[in-house]
Coordinates of C-alpha atoms and ligand atoms in Angstrom, one line a residue:
X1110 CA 0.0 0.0 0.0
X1111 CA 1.3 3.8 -0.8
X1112 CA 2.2 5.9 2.1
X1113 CA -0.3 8.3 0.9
X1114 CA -3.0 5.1 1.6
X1115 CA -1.9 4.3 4.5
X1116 CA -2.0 8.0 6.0
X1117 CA -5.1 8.2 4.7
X1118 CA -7.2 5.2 5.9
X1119 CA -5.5 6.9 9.6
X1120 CA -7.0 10.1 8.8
X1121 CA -10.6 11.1 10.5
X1122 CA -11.7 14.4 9.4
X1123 CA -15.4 15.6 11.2
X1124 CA -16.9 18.5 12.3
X1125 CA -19.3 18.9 15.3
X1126 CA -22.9 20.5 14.3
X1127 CA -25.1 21.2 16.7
X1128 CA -27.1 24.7 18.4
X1129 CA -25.5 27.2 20.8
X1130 CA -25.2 26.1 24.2
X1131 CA -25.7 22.2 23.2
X1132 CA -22.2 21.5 24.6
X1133 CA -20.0 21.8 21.6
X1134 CA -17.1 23.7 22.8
X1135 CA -17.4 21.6 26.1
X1136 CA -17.2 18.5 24.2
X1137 CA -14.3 19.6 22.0
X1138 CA -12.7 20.0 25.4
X1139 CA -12.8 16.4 26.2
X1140 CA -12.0 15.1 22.9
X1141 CA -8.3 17.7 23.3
X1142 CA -8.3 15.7 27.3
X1143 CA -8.4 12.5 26.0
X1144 CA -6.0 12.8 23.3
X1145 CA -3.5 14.8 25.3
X1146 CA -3.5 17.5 23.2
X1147 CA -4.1 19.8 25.9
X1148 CA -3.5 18.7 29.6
X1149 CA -5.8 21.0 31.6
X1150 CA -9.8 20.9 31.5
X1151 CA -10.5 24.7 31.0
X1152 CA -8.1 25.7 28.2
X1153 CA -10.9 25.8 25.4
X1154 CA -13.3 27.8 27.6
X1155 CA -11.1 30.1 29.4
X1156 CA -9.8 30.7 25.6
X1157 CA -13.5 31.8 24.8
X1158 CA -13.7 33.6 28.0
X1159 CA -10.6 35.8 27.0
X1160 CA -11.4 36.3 23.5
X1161 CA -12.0 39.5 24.3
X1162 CA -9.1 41.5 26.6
X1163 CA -6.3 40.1 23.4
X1164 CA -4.9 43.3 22.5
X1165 CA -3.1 42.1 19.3
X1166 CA -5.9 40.8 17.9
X1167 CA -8.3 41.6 14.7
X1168 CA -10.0 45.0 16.1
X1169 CA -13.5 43.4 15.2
X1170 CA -12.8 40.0 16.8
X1171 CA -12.2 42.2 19.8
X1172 CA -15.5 44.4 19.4
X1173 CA -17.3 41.4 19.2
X1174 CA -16.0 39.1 21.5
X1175 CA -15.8 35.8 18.8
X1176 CA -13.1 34.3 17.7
X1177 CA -13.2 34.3 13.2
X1178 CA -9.9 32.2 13.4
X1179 CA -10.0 29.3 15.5
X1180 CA -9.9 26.5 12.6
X1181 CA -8.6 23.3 13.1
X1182 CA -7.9 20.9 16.1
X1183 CA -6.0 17.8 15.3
X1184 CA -5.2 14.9 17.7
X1185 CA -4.4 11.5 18.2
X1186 CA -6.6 8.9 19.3
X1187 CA -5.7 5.5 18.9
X1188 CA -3.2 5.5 16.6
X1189 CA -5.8 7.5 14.2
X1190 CA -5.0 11.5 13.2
X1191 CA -8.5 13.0 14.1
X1192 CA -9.0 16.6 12.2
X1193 CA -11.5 18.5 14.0
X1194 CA -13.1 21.3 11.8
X1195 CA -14.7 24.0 13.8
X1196 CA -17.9 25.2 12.9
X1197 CA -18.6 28.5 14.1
X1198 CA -22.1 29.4 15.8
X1199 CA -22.9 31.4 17.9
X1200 CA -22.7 35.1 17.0
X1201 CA -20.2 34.2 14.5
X1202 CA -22.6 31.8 12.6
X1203 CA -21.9 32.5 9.1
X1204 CA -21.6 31.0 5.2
X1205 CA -18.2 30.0 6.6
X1206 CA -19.9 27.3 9.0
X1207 CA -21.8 25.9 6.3
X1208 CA -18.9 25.7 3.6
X1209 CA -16.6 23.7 6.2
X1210 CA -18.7 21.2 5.9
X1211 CA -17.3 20.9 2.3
X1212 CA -14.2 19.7 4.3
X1213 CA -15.2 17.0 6.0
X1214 CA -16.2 13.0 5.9
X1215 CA -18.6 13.0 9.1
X1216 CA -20.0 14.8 11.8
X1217 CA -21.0 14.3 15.2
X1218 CA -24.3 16.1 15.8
X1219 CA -24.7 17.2 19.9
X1220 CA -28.0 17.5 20.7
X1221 CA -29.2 18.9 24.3
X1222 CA -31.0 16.1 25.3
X1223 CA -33.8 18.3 27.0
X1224 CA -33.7 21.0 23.8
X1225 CA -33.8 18.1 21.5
X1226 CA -33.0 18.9 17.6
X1227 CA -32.9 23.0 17.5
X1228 CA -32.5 25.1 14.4
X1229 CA -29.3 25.6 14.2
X1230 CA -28.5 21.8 14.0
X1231 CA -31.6 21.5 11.5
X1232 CA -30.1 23.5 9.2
X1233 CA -26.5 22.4 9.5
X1234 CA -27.7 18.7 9.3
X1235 CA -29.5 19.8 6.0
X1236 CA -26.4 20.5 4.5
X1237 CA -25.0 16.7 5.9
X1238 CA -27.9 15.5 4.2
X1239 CA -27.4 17.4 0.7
X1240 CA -23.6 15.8 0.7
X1241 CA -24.6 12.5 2.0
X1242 CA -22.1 13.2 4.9
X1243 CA -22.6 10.6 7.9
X1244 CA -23.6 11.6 11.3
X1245 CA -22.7 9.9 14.9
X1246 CA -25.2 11.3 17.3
X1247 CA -24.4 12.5 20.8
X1248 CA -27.3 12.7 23.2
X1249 CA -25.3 15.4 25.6
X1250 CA -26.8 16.7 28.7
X1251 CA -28.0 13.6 30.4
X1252 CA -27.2 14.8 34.2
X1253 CA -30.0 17.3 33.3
X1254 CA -33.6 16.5 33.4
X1255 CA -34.4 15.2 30.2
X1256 CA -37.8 13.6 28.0
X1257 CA -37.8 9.4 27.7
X1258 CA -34.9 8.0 25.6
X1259 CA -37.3 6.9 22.6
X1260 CA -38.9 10.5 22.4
X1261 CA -35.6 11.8 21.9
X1262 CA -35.0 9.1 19.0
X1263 CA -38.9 10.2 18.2
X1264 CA -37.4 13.9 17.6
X1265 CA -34.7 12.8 15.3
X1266 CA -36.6 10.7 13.1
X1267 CA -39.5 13.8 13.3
X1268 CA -37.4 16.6 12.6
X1269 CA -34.9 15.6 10.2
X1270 CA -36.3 12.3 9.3
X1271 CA -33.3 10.7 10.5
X1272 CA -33.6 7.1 12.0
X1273 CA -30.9 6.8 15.6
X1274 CA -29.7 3.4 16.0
X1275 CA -28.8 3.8 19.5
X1276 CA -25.6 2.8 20.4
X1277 CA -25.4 2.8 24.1
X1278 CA -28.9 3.2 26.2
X1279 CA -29.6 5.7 29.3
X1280 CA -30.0 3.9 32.0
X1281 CA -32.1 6.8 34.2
X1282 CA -34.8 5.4 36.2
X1283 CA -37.3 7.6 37.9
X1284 CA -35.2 10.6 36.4
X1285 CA -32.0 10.2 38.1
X1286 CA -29.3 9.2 35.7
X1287 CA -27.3 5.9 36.4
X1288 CA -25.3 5.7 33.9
X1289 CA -25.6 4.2 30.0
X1290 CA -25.7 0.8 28.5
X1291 CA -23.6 -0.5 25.6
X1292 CA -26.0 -2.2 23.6
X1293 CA -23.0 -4.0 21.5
X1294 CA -21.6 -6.1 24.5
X1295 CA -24.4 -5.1 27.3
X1296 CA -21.4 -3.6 29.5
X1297 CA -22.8 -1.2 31.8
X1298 CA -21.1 2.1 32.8
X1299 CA -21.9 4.1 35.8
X1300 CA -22.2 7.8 35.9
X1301 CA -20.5 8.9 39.4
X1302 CA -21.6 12.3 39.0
X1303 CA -20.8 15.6 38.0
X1304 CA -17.0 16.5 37.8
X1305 CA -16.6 19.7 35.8
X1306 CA -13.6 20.0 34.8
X1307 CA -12.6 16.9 33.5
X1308 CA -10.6 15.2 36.0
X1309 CA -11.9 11.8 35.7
X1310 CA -10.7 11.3 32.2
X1311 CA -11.1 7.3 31.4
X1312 CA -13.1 6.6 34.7
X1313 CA -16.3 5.5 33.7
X1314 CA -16.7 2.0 35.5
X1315 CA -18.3 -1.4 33.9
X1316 CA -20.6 -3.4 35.0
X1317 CA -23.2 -5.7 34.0
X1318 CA -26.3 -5.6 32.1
X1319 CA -27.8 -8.3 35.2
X1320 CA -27.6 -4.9 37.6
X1321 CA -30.0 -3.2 35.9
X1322 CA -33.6 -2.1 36.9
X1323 CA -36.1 -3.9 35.5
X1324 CA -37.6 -1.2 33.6
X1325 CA -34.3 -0.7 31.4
X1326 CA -33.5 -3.9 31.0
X1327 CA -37.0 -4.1 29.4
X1328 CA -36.0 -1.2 27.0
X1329 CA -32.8 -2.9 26.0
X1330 CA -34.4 -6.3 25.1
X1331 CA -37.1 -4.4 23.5
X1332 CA -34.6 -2.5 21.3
X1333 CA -32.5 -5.9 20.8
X1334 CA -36.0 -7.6 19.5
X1335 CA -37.0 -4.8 17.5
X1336 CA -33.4 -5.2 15.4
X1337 CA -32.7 -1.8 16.5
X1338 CA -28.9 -2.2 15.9
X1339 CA -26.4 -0.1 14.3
X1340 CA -26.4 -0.6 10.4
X1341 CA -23.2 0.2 9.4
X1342 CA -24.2 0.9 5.4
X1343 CA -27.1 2.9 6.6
X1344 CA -25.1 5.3 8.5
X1345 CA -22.4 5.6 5.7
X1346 CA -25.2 6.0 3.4
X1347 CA -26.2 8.8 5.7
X1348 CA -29.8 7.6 6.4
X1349 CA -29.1 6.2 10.0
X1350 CA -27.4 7.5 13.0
X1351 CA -25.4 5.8 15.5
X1352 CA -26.6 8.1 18.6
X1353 CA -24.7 8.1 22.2
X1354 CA -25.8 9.1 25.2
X1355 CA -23.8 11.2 27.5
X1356 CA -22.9 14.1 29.1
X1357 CA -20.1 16.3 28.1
X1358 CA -19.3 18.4 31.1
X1359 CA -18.7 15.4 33.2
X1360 CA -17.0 13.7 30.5
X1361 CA -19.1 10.8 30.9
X1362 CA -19.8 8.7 27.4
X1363 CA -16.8 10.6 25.8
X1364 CA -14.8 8.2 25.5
X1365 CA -16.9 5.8 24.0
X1366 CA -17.7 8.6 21.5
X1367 CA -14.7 9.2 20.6
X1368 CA -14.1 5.3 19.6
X1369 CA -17.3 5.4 17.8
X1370 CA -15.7 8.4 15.1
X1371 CA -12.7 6.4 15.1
X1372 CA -13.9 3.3 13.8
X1373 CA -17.5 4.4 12.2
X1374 CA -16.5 7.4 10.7
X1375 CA -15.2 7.0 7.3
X1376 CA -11.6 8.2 6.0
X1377 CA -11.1 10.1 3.3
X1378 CA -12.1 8.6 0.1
X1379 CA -12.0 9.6 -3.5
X1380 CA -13.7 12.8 -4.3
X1381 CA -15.7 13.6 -7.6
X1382 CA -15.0 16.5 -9.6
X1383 CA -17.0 19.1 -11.5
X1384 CA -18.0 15.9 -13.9
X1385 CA -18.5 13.7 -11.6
X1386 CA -15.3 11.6 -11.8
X1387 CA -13.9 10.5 -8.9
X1388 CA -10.2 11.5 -8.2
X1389 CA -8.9 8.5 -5.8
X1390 CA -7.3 9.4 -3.0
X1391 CA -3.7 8.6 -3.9
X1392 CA -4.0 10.1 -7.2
X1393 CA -1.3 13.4 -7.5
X1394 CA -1.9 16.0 -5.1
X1395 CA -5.3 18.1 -5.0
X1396 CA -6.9 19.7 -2.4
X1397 CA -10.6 22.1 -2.1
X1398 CA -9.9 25.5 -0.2
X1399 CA -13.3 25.7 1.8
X1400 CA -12.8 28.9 4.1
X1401 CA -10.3 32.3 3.1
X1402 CA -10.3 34.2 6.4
X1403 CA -8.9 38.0 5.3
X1404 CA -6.6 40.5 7.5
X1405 CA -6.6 38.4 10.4
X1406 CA -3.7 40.0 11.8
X1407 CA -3.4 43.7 11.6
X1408 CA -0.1 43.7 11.3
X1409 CA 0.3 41.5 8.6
X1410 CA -2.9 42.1 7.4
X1411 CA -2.6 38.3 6.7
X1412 CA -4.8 36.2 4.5
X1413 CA -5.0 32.3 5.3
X1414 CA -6.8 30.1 3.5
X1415 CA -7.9 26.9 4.6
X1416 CA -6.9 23.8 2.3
X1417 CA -8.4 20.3 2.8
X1418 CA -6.5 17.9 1.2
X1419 CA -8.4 15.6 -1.2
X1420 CA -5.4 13.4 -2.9
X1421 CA -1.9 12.9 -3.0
X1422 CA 0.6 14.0 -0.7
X1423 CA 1.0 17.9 0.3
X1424 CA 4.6 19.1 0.8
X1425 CA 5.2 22.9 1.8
X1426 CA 7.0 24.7 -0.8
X1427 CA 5.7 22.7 -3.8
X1428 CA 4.1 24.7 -6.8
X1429 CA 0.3 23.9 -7.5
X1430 CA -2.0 25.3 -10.1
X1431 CA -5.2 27.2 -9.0
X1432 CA -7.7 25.3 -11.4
X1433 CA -9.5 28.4 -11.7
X1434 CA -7.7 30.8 -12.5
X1435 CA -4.8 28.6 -14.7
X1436 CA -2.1 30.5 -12.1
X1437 CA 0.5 29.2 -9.8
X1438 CA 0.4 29.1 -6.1
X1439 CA 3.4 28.5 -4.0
X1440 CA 2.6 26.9 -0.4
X1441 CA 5.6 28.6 0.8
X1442 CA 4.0 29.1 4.3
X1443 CA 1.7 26.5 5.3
X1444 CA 0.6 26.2 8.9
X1445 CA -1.8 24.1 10.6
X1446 CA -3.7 25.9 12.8
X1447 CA -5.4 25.5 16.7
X1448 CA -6.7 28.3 18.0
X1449 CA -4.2 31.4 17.9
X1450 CA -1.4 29.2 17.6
X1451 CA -0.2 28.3 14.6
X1452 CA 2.7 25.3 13.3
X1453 CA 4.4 25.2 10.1
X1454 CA 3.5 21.9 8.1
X1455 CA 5.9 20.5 6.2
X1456 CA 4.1 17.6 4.7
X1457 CA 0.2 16.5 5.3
X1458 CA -2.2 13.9 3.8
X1459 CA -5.9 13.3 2.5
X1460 CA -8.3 14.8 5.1
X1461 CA -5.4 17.2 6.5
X1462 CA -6.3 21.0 6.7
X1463 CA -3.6 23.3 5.8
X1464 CA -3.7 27.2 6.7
X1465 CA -1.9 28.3 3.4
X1466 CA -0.8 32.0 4.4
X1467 CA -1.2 35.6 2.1
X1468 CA -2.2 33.1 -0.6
X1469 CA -4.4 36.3 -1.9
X1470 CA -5.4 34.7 -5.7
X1471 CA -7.5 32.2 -3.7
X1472 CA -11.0 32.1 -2.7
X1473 CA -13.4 29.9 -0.9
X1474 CA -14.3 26.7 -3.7
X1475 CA -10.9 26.8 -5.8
X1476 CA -9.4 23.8 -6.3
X1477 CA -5.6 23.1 -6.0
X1478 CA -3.6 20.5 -7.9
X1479 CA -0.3 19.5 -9.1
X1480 CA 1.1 20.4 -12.3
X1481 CA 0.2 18.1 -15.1
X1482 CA -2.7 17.0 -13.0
X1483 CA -5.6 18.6 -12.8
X1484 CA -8.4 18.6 -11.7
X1485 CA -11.8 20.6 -10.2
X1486 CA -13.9 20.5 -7.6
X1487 CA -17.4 21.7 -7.8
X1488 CA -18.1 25.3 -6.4
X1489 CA -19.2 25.3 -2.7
X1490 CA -22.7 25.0 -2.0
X1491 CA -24.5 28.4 -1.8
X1492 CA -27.0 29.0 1.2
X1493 CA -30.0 30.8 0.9
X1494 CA -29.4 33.7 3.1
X1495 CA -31.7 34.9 6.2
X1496 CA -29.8 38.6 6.7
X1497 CA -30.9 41.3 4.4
X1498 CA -29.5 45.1 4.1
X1499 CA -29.7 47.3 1.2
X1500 CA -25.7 48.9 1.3
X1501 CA -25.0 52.3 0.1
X1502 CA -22.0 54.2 0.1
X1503 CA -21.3 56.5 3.0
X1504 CA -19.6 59.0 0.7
X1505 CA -21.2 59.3 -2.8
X1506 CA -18.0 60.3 -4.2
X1507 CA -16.8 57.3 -3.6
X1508 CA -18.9 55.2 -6.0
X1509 CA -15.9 53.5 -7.7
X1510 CA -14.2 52.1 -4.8
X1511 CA -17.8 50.7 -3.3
X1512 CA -18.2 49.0 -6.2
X1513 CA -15.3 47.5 -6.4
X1514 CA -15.6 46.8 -2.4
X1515 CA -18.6 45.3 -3.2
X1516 CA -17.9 42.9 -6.6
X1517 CA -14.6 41.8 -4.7
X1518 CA -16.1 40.9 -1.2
X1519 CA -18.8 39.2 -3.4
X1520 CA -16.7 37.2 -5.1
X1521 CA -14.9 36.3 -2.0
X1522 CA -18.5 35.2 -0.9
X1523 CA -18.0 37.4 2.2
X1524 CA -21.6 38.3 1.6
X1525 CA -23.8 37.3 -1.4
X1526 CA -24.6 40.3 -3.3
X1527 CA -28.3 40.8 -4.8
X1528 CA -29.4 43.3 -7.8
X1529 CA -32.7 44.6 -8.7
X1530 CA -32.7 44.0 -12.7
X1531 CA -33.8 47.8 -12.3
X1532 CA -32.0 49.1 -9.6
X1533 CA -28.5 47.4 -10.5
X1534 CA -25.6 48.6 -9.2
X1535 CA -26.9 51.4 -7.4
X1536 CA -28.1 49.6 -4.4
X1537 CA -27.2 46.0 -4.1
X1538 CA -28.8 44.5 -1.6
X1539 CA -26.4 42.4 0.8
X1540 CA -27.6 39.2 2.3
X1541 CA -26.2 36.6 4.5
X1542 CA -26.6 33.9 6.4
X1543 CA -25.1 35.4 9.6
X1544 CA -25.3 39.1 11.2
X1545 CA -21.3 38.8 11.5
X1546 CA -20.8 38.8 7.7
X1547 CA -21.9 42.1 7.6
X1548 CA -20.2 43.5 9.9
X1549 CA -16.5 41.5 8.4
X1550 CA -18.5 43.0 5.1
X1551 CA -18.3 46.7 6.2
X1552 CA -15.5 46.7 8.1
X1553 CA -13.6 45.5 4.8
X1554 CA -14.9 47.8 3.0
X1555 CA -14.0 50.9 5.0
X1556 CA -10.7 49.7 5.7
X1557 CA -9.4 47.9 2.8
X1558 CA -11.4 49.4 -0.1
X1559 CA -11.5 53.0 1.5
X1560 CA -15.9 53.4 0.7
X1561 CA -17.4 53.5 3.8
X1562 CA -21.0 51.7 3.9
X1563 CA -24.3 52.9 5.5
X1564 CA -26.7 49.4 5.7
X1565 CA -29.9 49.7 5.5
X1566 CA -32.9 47.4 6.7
X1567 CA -34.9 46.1 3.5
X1568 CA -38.7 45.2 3.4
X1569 CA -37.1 41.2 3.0
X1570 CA -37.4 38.3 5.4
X1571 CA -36.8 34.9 3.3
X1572 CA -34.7 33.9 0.5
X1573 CA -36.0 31.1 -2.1
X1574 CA -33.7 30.4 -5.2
X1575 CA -35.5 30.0 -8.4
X1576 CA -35.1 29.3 -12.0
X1577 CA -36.8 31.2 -15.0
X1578 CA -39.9 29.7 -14.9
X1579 CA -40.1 30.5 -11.4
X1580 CA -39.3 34.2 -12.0
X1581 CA -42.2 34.3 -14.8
X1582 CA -44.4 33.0 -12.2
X1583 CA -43.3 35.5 -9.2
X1584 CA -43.6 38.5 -11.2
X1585 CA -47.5 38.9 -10.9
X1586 CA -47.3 38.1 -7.0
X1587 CA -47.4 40.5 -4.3
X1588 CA -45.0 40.7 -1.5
X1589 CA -42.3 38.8 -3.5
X1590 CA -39.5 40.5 -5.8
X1591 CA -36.8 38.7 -7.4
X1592 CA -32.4 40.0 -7.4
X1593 CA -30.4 38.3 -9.0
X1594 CA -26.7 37.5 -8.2
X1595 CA -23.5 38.5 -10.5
X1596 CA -24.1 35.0 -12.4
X1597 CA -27.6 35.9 -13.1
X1598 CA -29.1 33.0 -10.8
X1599 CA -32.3 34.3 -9.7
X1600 CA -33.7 35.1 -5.8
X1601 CA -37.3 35.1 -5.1
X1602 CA -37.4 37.7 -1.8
X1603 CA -40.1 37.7 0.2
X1604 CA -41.5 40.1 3.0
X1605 CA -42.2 37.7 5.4
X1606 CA -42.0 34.2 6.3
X1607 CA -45.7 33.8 6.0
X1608 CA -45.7 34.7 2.5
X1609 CA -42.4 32.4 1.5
X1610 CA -44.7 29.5 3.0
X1611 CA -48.4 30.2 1.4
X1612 CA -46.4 31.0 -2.0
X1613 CA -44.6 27.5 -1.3
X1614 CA -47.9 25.7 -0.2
X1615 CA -49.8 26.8 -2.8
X1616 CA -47.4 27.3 -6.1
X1617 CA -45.6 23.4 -5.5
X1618 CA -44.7 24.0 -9.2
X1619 CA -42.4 27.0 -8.5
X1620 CA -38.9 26.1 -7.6
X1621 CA -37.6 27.6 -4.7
X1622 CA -35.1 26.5 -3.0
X1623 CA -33.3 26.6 -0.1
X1624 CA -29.9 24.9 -0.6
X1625 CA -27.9 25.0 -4.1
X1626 CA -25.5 22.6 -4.4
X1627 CA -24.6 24.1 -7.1
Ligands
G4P2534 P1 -21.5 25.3 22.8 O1 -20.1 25.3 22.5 O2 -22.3 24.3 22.0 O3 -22.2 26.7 22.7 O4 -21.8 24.9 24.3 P2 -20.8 24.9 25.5 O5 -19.9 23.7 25.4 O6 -20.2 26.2 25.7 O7 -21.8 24.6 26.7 C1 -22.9 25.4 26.9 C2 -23.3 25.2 28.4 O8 -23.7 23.9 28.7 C3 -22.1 25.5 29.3 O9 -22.7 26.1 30.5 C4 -21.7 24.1 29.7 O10 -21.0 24.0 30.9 C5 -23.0 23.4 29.7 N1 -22.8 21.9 29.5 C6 -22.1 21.3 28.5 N2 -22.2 20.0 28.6 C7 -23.0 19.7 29.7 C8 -23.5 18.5 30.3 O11 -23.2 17.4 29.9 N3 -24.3 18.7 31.4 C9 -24.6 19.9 31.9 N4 -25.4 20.0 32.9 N5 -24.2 21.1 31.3 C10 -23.4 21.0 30.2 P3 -22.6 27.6 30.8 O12 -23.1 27.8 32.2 O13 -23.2 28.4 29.7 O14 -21.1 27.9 30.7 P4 -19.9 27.6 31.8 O15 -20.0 28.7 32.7 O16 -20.3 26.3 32.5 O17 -18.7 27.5 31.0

């Protein structure tokens, strides 16, 4: 077997999707524990906590208290390299946290076990979905109160339509929680109680499936009758879930997570291009840039862009082609990156993120390949946005520089830029999926471009895309207008939520979508 094969099949490359406040950051934590990649409980939070008081840090990172940079956390768990994309959410929920999804082979979806399936991990499992991505489920939260185990699997299969083979079983009689069952081998482990802070790493104890109460034991045999067992094709397939139960902030059912991604989650494997040939894994080097993250660094006014490997073996210093553009790129400085701090990367592997730095030609959705070899990737998805403001130039004699501001950060797909076919140029509507984007938006655009922005509120709620059958059809309705974007691709826009829904109840002919995978 190559050494690019053999790297790869040791690769596991995943995001976490879930709401704010299900547990993510908490639950990275533990994963960093267990791996020894950090050796105090505490270092990812009291890294969010001081977000803030960094004084060498992008001046809008600082205003807003998020971090726009923390990328990347790779670690070692048995004998498997395990590439953690972040996906950004809470204020800083943007287009970025959808496209690093591109990135990835799996995800682990947390769900708050009292919340159950929120919007936020709706829409980011949509985009799992759309992509065929597989999902491990963690139940998180489990100390808490929480509804009956088979409501919560109820919830999954109601919301997403998502079947959860459940992996291990609450045990949590009369509300108190005991601890979970492995349904694979009937192993019991106890939950001791709430330890924040992680210091029981590895202590959850076995016993036996005999101990039980009645009532669980019941549920197990039940669930063992009913065939309710992992299908490993299924989850692959991304119609099933393995789901675990668990809570992350006393590191209990962790562990048995973390095995799960290890040997569940698929590694890399060969990736199709623009026609839909696959490029196998140890083909020449190629790799998908899913996320450019601009002036970073004021005093380098740095530009990293985020490479996921695809094929082939990376090596720092090598020449690659931008398949777009036809130019050359030279991964002189490449850097994995964790957080603030950042490592030069000499060589990395299929499902290995690279942090290629002041690579300025590249954009989020260009390919990169060897010479002689190339090959594209399709574009990144584009996600109907949900944040509308009609931008205008502060200073009218700056009209030239806003535009160009405003085609530039639209090509970037900083924000997605909208038209009137009337209106034009003159007042392009910005739109995004996140508040944050317009604010990285307009601070861009003062500082880099020199034009100053005043946003204004529009009379739009909901975003559909359409075709031109759909346009013909929306142009007699009230309450609806179509943009279009630089390509021409159409947008219905409608005032309200209410309206997007009657048009879509009652018009099923009309496309309007709410996902391009384009
Ligand atoms: P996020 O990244 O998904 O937004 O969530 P995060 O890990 O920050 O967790 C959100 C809150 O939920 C935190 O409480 C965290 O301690 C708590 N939490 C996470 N896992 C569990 C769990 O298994 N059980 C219980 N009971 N709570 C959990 P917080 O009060 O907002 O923050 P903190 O002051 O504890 O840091």
């Amino acid at each position: 077997m190559s050494e690019v094969i053999t790297e790869s099949n040791r690769r596991r490359t995943f995001a976490i999707i879930s709401h704010p406040d299900a547990g993510k950051t908490t639950l990275t934590e533990k994963f960093l524990l267990y791996s020894g990649a950090i050796q105090q409980a505490g270092a990812v939070q009291s890294r969010k906590a001081d977000r803030s008081t960094t004084s060498d840090w992008l001046e809008l990172e600082r205003k807003r208290g998020i971090s726009v940079t923390s990328a990347v956390a790779r670690f070692e768990h048995d004998g498997v390299v395990l590439n953690l994309l972040d996906t950004p959410g809470h204020r800083d929920f943007s287009e970025d946290t959808y496209r690093v999804l591109s990135g990835v082979d799996a995800a682990v979806m947390v769900i708050d076990a009292a919340r159950g399936v929120e919007p936020q991990t709706e829409k980011l499992y949509a985009v799992c979905r759309a992509r065929g991505t597989p999902v491990i489920t963690f139940v998180n939260k489990m100390d808490r109160p929480t509804p009956e185990p088979l409501e919560i699997l109820d919830d999954l299969q109601d919301t997403l339509g998502l079947v959860g083979q459940p992996v291990t079983w609450p045990i949590k009689p009369g509300g108190r929680f005991h601890g979970v069952v492995d349904r694979r081998d009937h192993a019991t482990y106890a939950f001791v109680g709430n330890t924040p802070g992680g210091a029981r790493v590895a202590a959850e104890d076995v016993g036996k499936l005999a101990d039980l109460p009645e009532a669980v034991r019941e549920e197990v045999e039940l669930l063992d009758a009913i065939g309710a067992d992992l299908d490993l094709d299924e989850f692959l397939a991304g119609k099933a879930t393995p789901v675990f139960f668990g809570s992350a902030l006393s590191n209990f059912g962790v562990r048995l997570l973390l095995d799960a991604v290890v040997s569940y989650a698929p590694p890399p494997s060969a990736r199709e291009d623009v026609d839909g040939r696959p490029r196998a894994v140890d083909a020449p080097f190629s790799g998908l840039v899913f996320k450019v993250q601009a002036n970073l660094d004021p005093r380098h006014r740095d530009r990293l862009a985020f490479l996921r490997v695809c094929s082939g073996r990376f090596e720092r210093g090598s020449t690659l082609i931008n398949a777009r553009t036809g130019r050359k790129v030279t991964a002189k400085y490449a850097h994995t990156v964790f957080g603030r701090e950042r490592e030069t990367v000499d060589v990395a592997y299929p499902g290995d993120v690279v942090g290629l730095v002041n690579a300025t030609d590249l954009r989020a959705g260009d390919t990169l390949h060897e010479e002689g070899d190339p090959v594209r990737f399709p574009p990144l998805p584009i996600f109907t946005p949900e944040h509308f403001a009609t931008a205008h130039p502060a200073d009218r004699s700056r009209v030239k520089q806003f535009r160009r501001g405003v085609h530039q950060l639209d090509e970037e797909g900083v924000v997605q830029v909208l038209r009137h076919p009337e209106l034009g140029d003159q007042a392009p509507i910005w739109a995004a999926v996140g508040q944050l984007q317009f604010d990285v938006a307009a601070w861009r655009m003062e500082h880099e471009f020199g034009a100053a922005v005043r946003l204004e509120g529009t009379r739009f709620e909901v975003a559909r895309a359409t075709d031109e059958d759909g346009v013909a059809a929306l142009a007699a309705m009230r309450d609806v207008e179509v943009y279009r974007r630089e390509s021409g691709a159409p947008f219905a826009l409608f005032r309200s939520r209410y309206v997007a829904d009657r048009v879509e109840r009652e018009h099923p002919e009309i496309a309007l979508d709410t996902l391009i995978l384009s």
